[in-house]
């Protein structure tokens, strides 16, 4: 490239970046203004793989296809080349504005973008890189595809969807109540989204004081907002606490792993319409006597009873009483390998 | 040549080991350059430290441990000369121990490399080289060109390449890093993304070891390595015993023969998936160096002319590729690498010794040089490189000069690693003791003279040599017996296990003695308590559980205490297995697993804190028989005890406030006050950092 | 270390929470009393990260090519997941593969151990002197702990070198456990030291250290030691110390995990997770099978099979699999080509496999494909940053948010990786 031309490009680039050329506020029409640039300058190398006249397969350079919206957003071997709205993170823009003799300058074949083309390109990206209706090539990527599409929708977990429904119409709880509960030893997290406190997960981490009247009273204040409660390894007055839990209309999960209960008050939970998971793992005080109470918890989709004192027969009884519930007992663990050495203790 | 200007005055100032005047002069020059640099940067040098701080620092830097009470007394006395202390420590076995630890981290020394190779001969070689202060370039050259059976006496240098057994490419990239500070690991698979190294250049380097074999016995033709009688025995045995017999023979030959052979044919094949334009995949490339002085290898003889015609071509293609003949390329590579003209060889070693002395190097990191790397003081760097060359790579002499600088006597300076500024050496860098230094220092408190646990360099390798020689010396009959024994592995497994157990027992007999019986009693007690604990847990008796847990912890500590003085494990870190076992004190304090180069760590972690809070002081350090305990018991009064404790642990006298406070406590609390005092000192920052 | 001057009985939980929240990039405890939480809610509260150090062969494990010569003597077996077959050694895992997603299209260009391990743990390539934080450290920094008395991040086995907190403060670094069967040693006061005496010792220590910290506190390592001591004391007082004690586990379960160091390490991870530790990494070495690959597979795979199967079943039965993400990762795979003479496979970063299970992952699938030799990825390549972004997303971390290092450089928790939608249920 001649020096003069290079200078022009560099100047154009510099101007474009410095915004000295008056920026027009209108957003470029993709199909009319941007697509032709791509066709002229980029598609030669950055389109679908094809076999050329000599029989060799020409793959899209750098794994990057620009000939379709989905491909464009997916990017190339190095990841996405476009961050809508952010010029300095959009590699595709940085490359075309490099000095023409830079080894990374794009396009590497054929003529580079003119000053006006750069301007259009820049405005397009800066304004959010809208594609309008354009789809372009929609075939699936051949050979080594790169990262999933930028607008690949990450699914909402089903649990969150349930919570979203449950939280409809619920007001944000007063901060003071949450603070009060936290002061009494609880850890409180939102379950919906960062700032959304309508539904909460309450946990009592190990080492906290036993759950007594004060804690129960504080819980009562947040009654309508508790969706999950983690009482693992805690001790409490079963009747008192379960009575309170029974008044939490939106309670979905109760974790009682290794809690000190005998199961006599479990039936109180029967009123909870949305109770989905009850984890009684390790509750050694729970025996077959609790089966009757548990049988009323028909809303459960999962009930964990491993390492309780519920018998095999009791397990069978539970399963037939709760046909819609997955009752999880002891797992069938693999048999140890023969000849294994025992762990050494120093 | 620009260096000529420096050569002449330096030649005059050339240090013969211990010539005080010349050392001081050389040290002064270093100080001038540092102080000029500080002035330019607008920084002031730290004031010099007092005698006890300096003595402690010198012991740690040179001998890898804190000074004992006697040593501290001697060297803080009026009239004691720092230069003399330096000389004495540089000549002591402690220096060898400490230097070994540092090199072991760089060279990834392990007591065993995989299943087949013992690391003991390698350790023997290194400790020897360090103890004799052989010139660095010389022993590096030996490492690179070693040949022979690894386990035979005198071949320890083979351990270098054997460390990366059958992985010549990794070994080469490790070599470039360790000795030339050049990171080429990426280039094994592709052109380096940032630096200039191409994949081809990497293979051209690897070509210098072309044809090197990892066995001193030619496994394809083992008969060549033995006399006719033994060859016959081996052949007969293999024939009679089928596939298993052949396996037995192969294993025996492999184990006995593991080592290095071949002096390098200067050629290597590129990988099958080589993707660049400058050569075809699988092409043969010749050895070339990527920088520095050129290496010329003799031209290999012409391969025999292929006859013309399609049939001949087909035959030629089908025939085995002719192996390039040996050219001595390994020697050539070693000469290039260790050459004073190699632009990076001297740079790296200068920085390693500088860092070892002052806590940080003029170029950080020391093993990642780039084209644009600049030392924080370029003139000093150049000066030191010239000095190293002039000294003929005598590392002790070089370090002696550094240790005699004013810089070495200055107060420690903080380095903010998150900052953008390089460290400018207003004083040595404040640093934490390495895991080995902490261990060795605590050992000093317990034993009083930790250096007496240091063994002669070849002591632990002796059984390896003996066994190797024994097998090598077997006559035909002995060989047959050995083969039959090994065959049991396939024909009579229980008998084989007995044979192996007997061999191990015999080896143990020859090695260190077992611990005293009180340890066995306590171990039995611990087992009993463990059973009781399980019972208590099952019956949910929380009080009993808590009580028994504490009893077990105490019993464990007692077991250690009873035997610790005579415990073969209470030796300096250089005498432990390399690396120390996972969970060992030294490992918790950062000794690496020796799988990666220079991967020891100085990070803080909770197990370290727990160790010092609960594990070391109350039980061990002041137990019956400990040197510290004896020293404290010998004190007449509380002030003496306070002073002794401070001097033993921190290497200094208490301030008057400190003395007052602690004396009062000791008078109130008596014996437990002493323990509390030692506990506080050992847990303090001052103990673990080198000021 | 000032708070150590308080008596431990007066441990002010609130003050502790405040202090740990203060680590959240300058944001203090939210005024409403809620603990620091990530910006969205994830499906997993914790991660058990199993790291196969050395480069685990993919063909012999989770991406076999039955019938091909590249397999050597390794055979494949079908599993409960449709169209997913795995190495024949995995008898216990095969019926559980409906819980597991196999990512067969991992691809990296870091073919050396140190670089590969670093890249896998941090999503960044090694650059000079910067040490990037690993996911466990980011999690601790950004989302806090579930149990204030236990460390948020633990690393069992392996060297701390591979799993570190990088430029974050050292309280986010993992607590290293060298030998899981040893538990956490020295966690109890000696019998001769009463609580009161201990408080006095800590007070005097604080006084002694004050001058040193004043003078040298600008050095990160000095501050780190102050933190380590704080955390150590916290741990000593924890009711959950028993989590570290494997002897407390019923013998059959302990045995089911496998008696080797890795198996016991995974058991320790489960025990720690039960009590609120949010990120536990367990490293197993010996995967660098340049020599005698198949012997090594015969030795290692049955025990990996046993350990992994036990972990999944155990977590599930405890109701923990739903919100515990189990990851099996390695730095690269191994060549389809079997090196003759050594019977080994060399490094192969272009294509390899990792596993994800639990924590909201949709199991029973093989995501991505390699060609018929396992040489190249032909479908849905997953870069290391993408893989880590998937983990981060499961934990509720914002992968797009740009954080700043102490020197003001921008970083993201998984560099520019993006989470993979199809891997989530």
Tab-separated table of N, CA, C and O in Angstrom, chain B residues 150-189:
chain	number	residue	atom	x	y	z
B	150	UNK	N	22.368	-44.707	35.608
B	150	UNK	CA	22.052	-43.732	36.652
B	150	UNK	C	22.454	-44.213	38.040
B	150	UNK	O	22.917	-43.417	38.854
B	151	UNK	N	22.285	-45.481	38.311
B	151	UNK	CA	22.486	-45.967	39.673
B	151	UNK	C	23.893	-46.458	39.934
B	151	UNK	O	24.194	-46.924	41.026
B	152	UNK	N	24.744	-46.363	38.937
B	152	UNK	CA	26.133	-46.748	39.170
B	152	UNK	C	26.859	-45.581	39.818
B	152	UNK	O	26.533	-44.418	39.575
B	153	UNK	N	27.845	-45.898	40.615
B	153	UNK	CA	28.559	-44.829	41.305
B	153	UNK	C	29.164	-43.849	40.321
B	153	UNK	O	29.745	-44.240	39.322
B	154	UNK	N	29.031	-42.567	40.648
B	154	UNK	CA	29.700	-41.566	39.834
B	154	UNK	C	28.890	-41.055	38.662
B	154	UNK	O	29.373	-40.205	37.914
B	155	UNK	N	27.686	-41.555	38.475
B	155	UNK	CA	26.905	-41.121	37.314
B	155	UNK	C	25.716	-40.282	37.703
B	155	UNK	O	24.747	-40.182	36.942
B	156	UNK	N	25.771	-39.690	38.867
B	156	UNK	CA	24.620	-38.938	39.352
B	156	UNK	C	24.156	-37.833	38.420
B	156	UNK	O	22.984	-37.487	38.400
B	157	UNK	N	25.075	-37.292	37.622
B	157	UNK	CA	24.686	-36.195	36.738
B	157	UNK	C	23.643	-36.620	35.715
B	157	UNK	O	22.931	-35.777	35.170
B	158	UNK	N	23.527	-37.908	35.456
B	158	UNK	CA	22.502	-38.361	34.501
B	158	UNK	C	21.109	-38.008	35.010
B	158	UNK	O	20.154	-37.945	34.236
B	159	UNK	N	20.998	-37.764	36.309
B	159	UNK	CA	19.700	-37.436	36.863
B	159	UNK	C	19.056	-36.238	36.214
B	159	UNK	O	17.833	-36.098	36.217
B	160	UNK	N	19.868	-35.356	35.648
B	160	UNK	CA	19.298	-34.133	35.088
B	160	UNK	C	18.295	-34.428	33.975
B	160	UNK	O	17.135	-34.051	34.041
B	161	UNK	N	18.771	-35.128	32.926
B	161	UNK	CA	17.837	-35.434	31.828
B	161	UNK	C	16.845	-36.515	32.245
B	161	UNK	O	15.718	-36.580	31.746
B	162	UNK	N	17.266	-37.404	33.127
B	162	UNK	CA	16.367	-38.482	33.551
B	162	UNK	C	15.178	-37.960	34.334
B	162	UNK	O	14.162	-38.638	34.430
B	163	UNK	N	15.337	-36.781	34.892
B	163	UNK	CA	14.206	-36.190	35.616
B	163	UNK	C	12.990	-36.098	34.710
B	163	UNK	O	11.848	-36.178	35.151
B	164	UNK	N	13.236	-35.917	33.439
B	164	UNK	CA	12.135	-35.894	32.472
B	164	UNK	C	12.243	-37.105	31.575
B	164	UNK	O	12.335	-36.986	30.352
B	165	UNK	N	12.226	-38.258	32.216
B	165	UNK	CA	12.425	-39.539	31.554
B	165	UNK	C	11.545	-39.675	30.322
B	165	UNK	O	10.328	-39.525	30.398
B	166	UNK	N	12.175	-39.945	29.198
B	166	UNK	CA	11.447	-40.155	27.950
B	166	UNK	C	10.625	-38.946	27.518
B	166	UNK	O	9.698	-39.082	26.721
B	167	UNK	N	10.908	-37.785	28.046
B	167	UNK	CA	10.194	-36.579	27.616
B	167	UNK	C	11.198	-35.520	27.202
B	167	UNK	O	11.343	-34.503	27.880
B	168	UNK	N	11.897	-35.785	26.102
B	168	UNK	CA	13.009	-34.896	25.738
B	168	UNK	C	12.575	-33.479	25.404
B	168	UNK	O	13.344	-32.546	25.606
B	169	UNK	N	11.352	-33.323	24.906
B	169	UNK	CA	10.919	-31.972	24.550
B	169	UNK	C	10.685	-31.144	25.803
B	169	UNK	O	11.135	-30.008	25.904
B	170	UNK	N	9.968	-31.732	26.765
B	170	UNK	CA	9.772	-31.017	28.025
B	170	UNK	C	11.116	-30.714	28.670
B	170	UNK	O	11.342	-29.634	29.201
B	171	UNK	N	12.009	-31.686	28.597
B	171	UNK	CA	13.309	-31.506	29.224
B	171	UNK	C	14.039	-30.331	28.606
B	171	UNK	O	14.699	-29.548	29.292
B	172	UNK	N	13.920	-30.186	27.300
B	172	UNK	CA	14.624	-29.085	26.647
B	172	UNK	C	14.008	-27.744	27.032
B	172	UNK	O	14.720	-26.787	27.322
B	173	UNK	N	12.675	-27.681	27.057
B	173	UNK	CA	12.089	-26.390	27.422
B	173	UNK	C	12.397	-26.074	28.884
B	173	UNK	O	12.619	-24.914	29.241
B	174	UNK	N	12.472	-27.080	29.732
B	174	UNK	CA	12.869	-26.846	31.126
B	174	UNK	C	14.289	-26.315	31.198
B	174	UNK	O	14.596	-25.418	31.974
B	175	UNK	N	15.151	-26.890	30.365
B	175	UNK	CA	16.554	-26.467	30.368
B	175	UNK	C	16.679	-25.011	29.964
B	175	UNK	O	17.426	-24.239	30.581
B	176	UNK	N	15.941	-24.637	28.934
B	176	UNK	CA	16.011	-23.247	28.475
B	176	UNK	C	15.533	-22.304	29.577
B	176	UNK	O	16.047	-21.196	29.743
B	177	UNK	N	14.568	-22.748	30.332
B	177	UNK	CA	14.049	-21.895	31.396
B	177	UNK	C	15.021	-21.806	32.569
B	177	UNK	O	15.331	-20.722	33.047
B	178	UNK	N	15.487	-22.941	33.007
B	178	UNK	CA	16.284	-22.976	34.231
B	178	UNK	C	17.626	-22.264	34.058
B	178	UNK	O	18.048	-21.497	34.919
B	179	UNK	N	18.304	-22.510	32.941
B	179	UNK	CA	19.645	-21.956	32.789
B	179	UNK	C	19.706	-20.687	31.962
B	179	UNK	O	20.634	-19.908	32.099
B	180	UNK	N	18.725	-20.489	31.085
B	180	UNK	CA	18.769	-19.309	30.230
B	180	UNK	C	17.572	-18.395	30.433
B	180	UNK	O	17.411	-17.420	29.714
B	181	UNK	N	16.729	-18.719	31.390
B	181	UNK	CA	15.611	-17.837	31.677
B	181	UNK	C	14.699	-17.608	30.490
B	181	UNK	O	14.037	-16.577	30.410
B	182	UNK	N	14.655	-18.562	29.586
B	182	UNK	CA	13.920	-18.379	28.336
B	182	UNK	C	12.755	-19.350	28.303
B	182	UNK	O	12.940	-20.558	28.353
B	183	UNK	N	11.519	-18.794	28.209
B	183	UNK	CA	10.345	-19.644	28.303
B	183	UNK	C	9.925	-20.075	26.916
B	183	UNK	O	9.433	-19.280	26.119
B	184	UNK	N	10.101	-21.357	26.654
B	184	UNK	CA	9.750	-21.849	25.322
B	184	UNK	C	8.734	-22.982	25.382
B	184	UNK	O	8.543	-23.685	24.399
B	185	UNK	N	8.085	-23.150	26.525
B	185	UNK	CA	7.190	-24.316	26.636
B	185	UNK	C	6.116	-24.308	25.562
B	185	UNK	O	5.758	-25.348	25.028
B	186	UNK	N	5.571	-23.113	25.287
B	186	UNK	CA	4.492	-23.042	24.304
B	186	UNK	C	4.958	-23.501	22.949
B	186	UNK	O	4.177	-24.031	22.154
B	187	UNK	N	6.263	-23.255	22.663
B	187	UNK	CA	6.751	-23.502	21.305
B	187	UNK	C	6.811	-24.976	20.968
B	187	UNK	O	7.066	-25.336	19.827
B	188	UNK	N	6.571	-25.835	21.924
B	188	UNK	CA	6.503	-27.262	21.584
B	188	UNK	C	5.367	-27.527	20.624
B	188	UNK	O	5.419	-28.455	19.827
B	189	UNK	N	4.303	-26.744	20.752
B	189	UNK	CA	3.101	-27.052	19.967
B	189	UNK	C	2.818	-26.031	18.873
B	189	UNK	O	2.100	-26.309	17.934
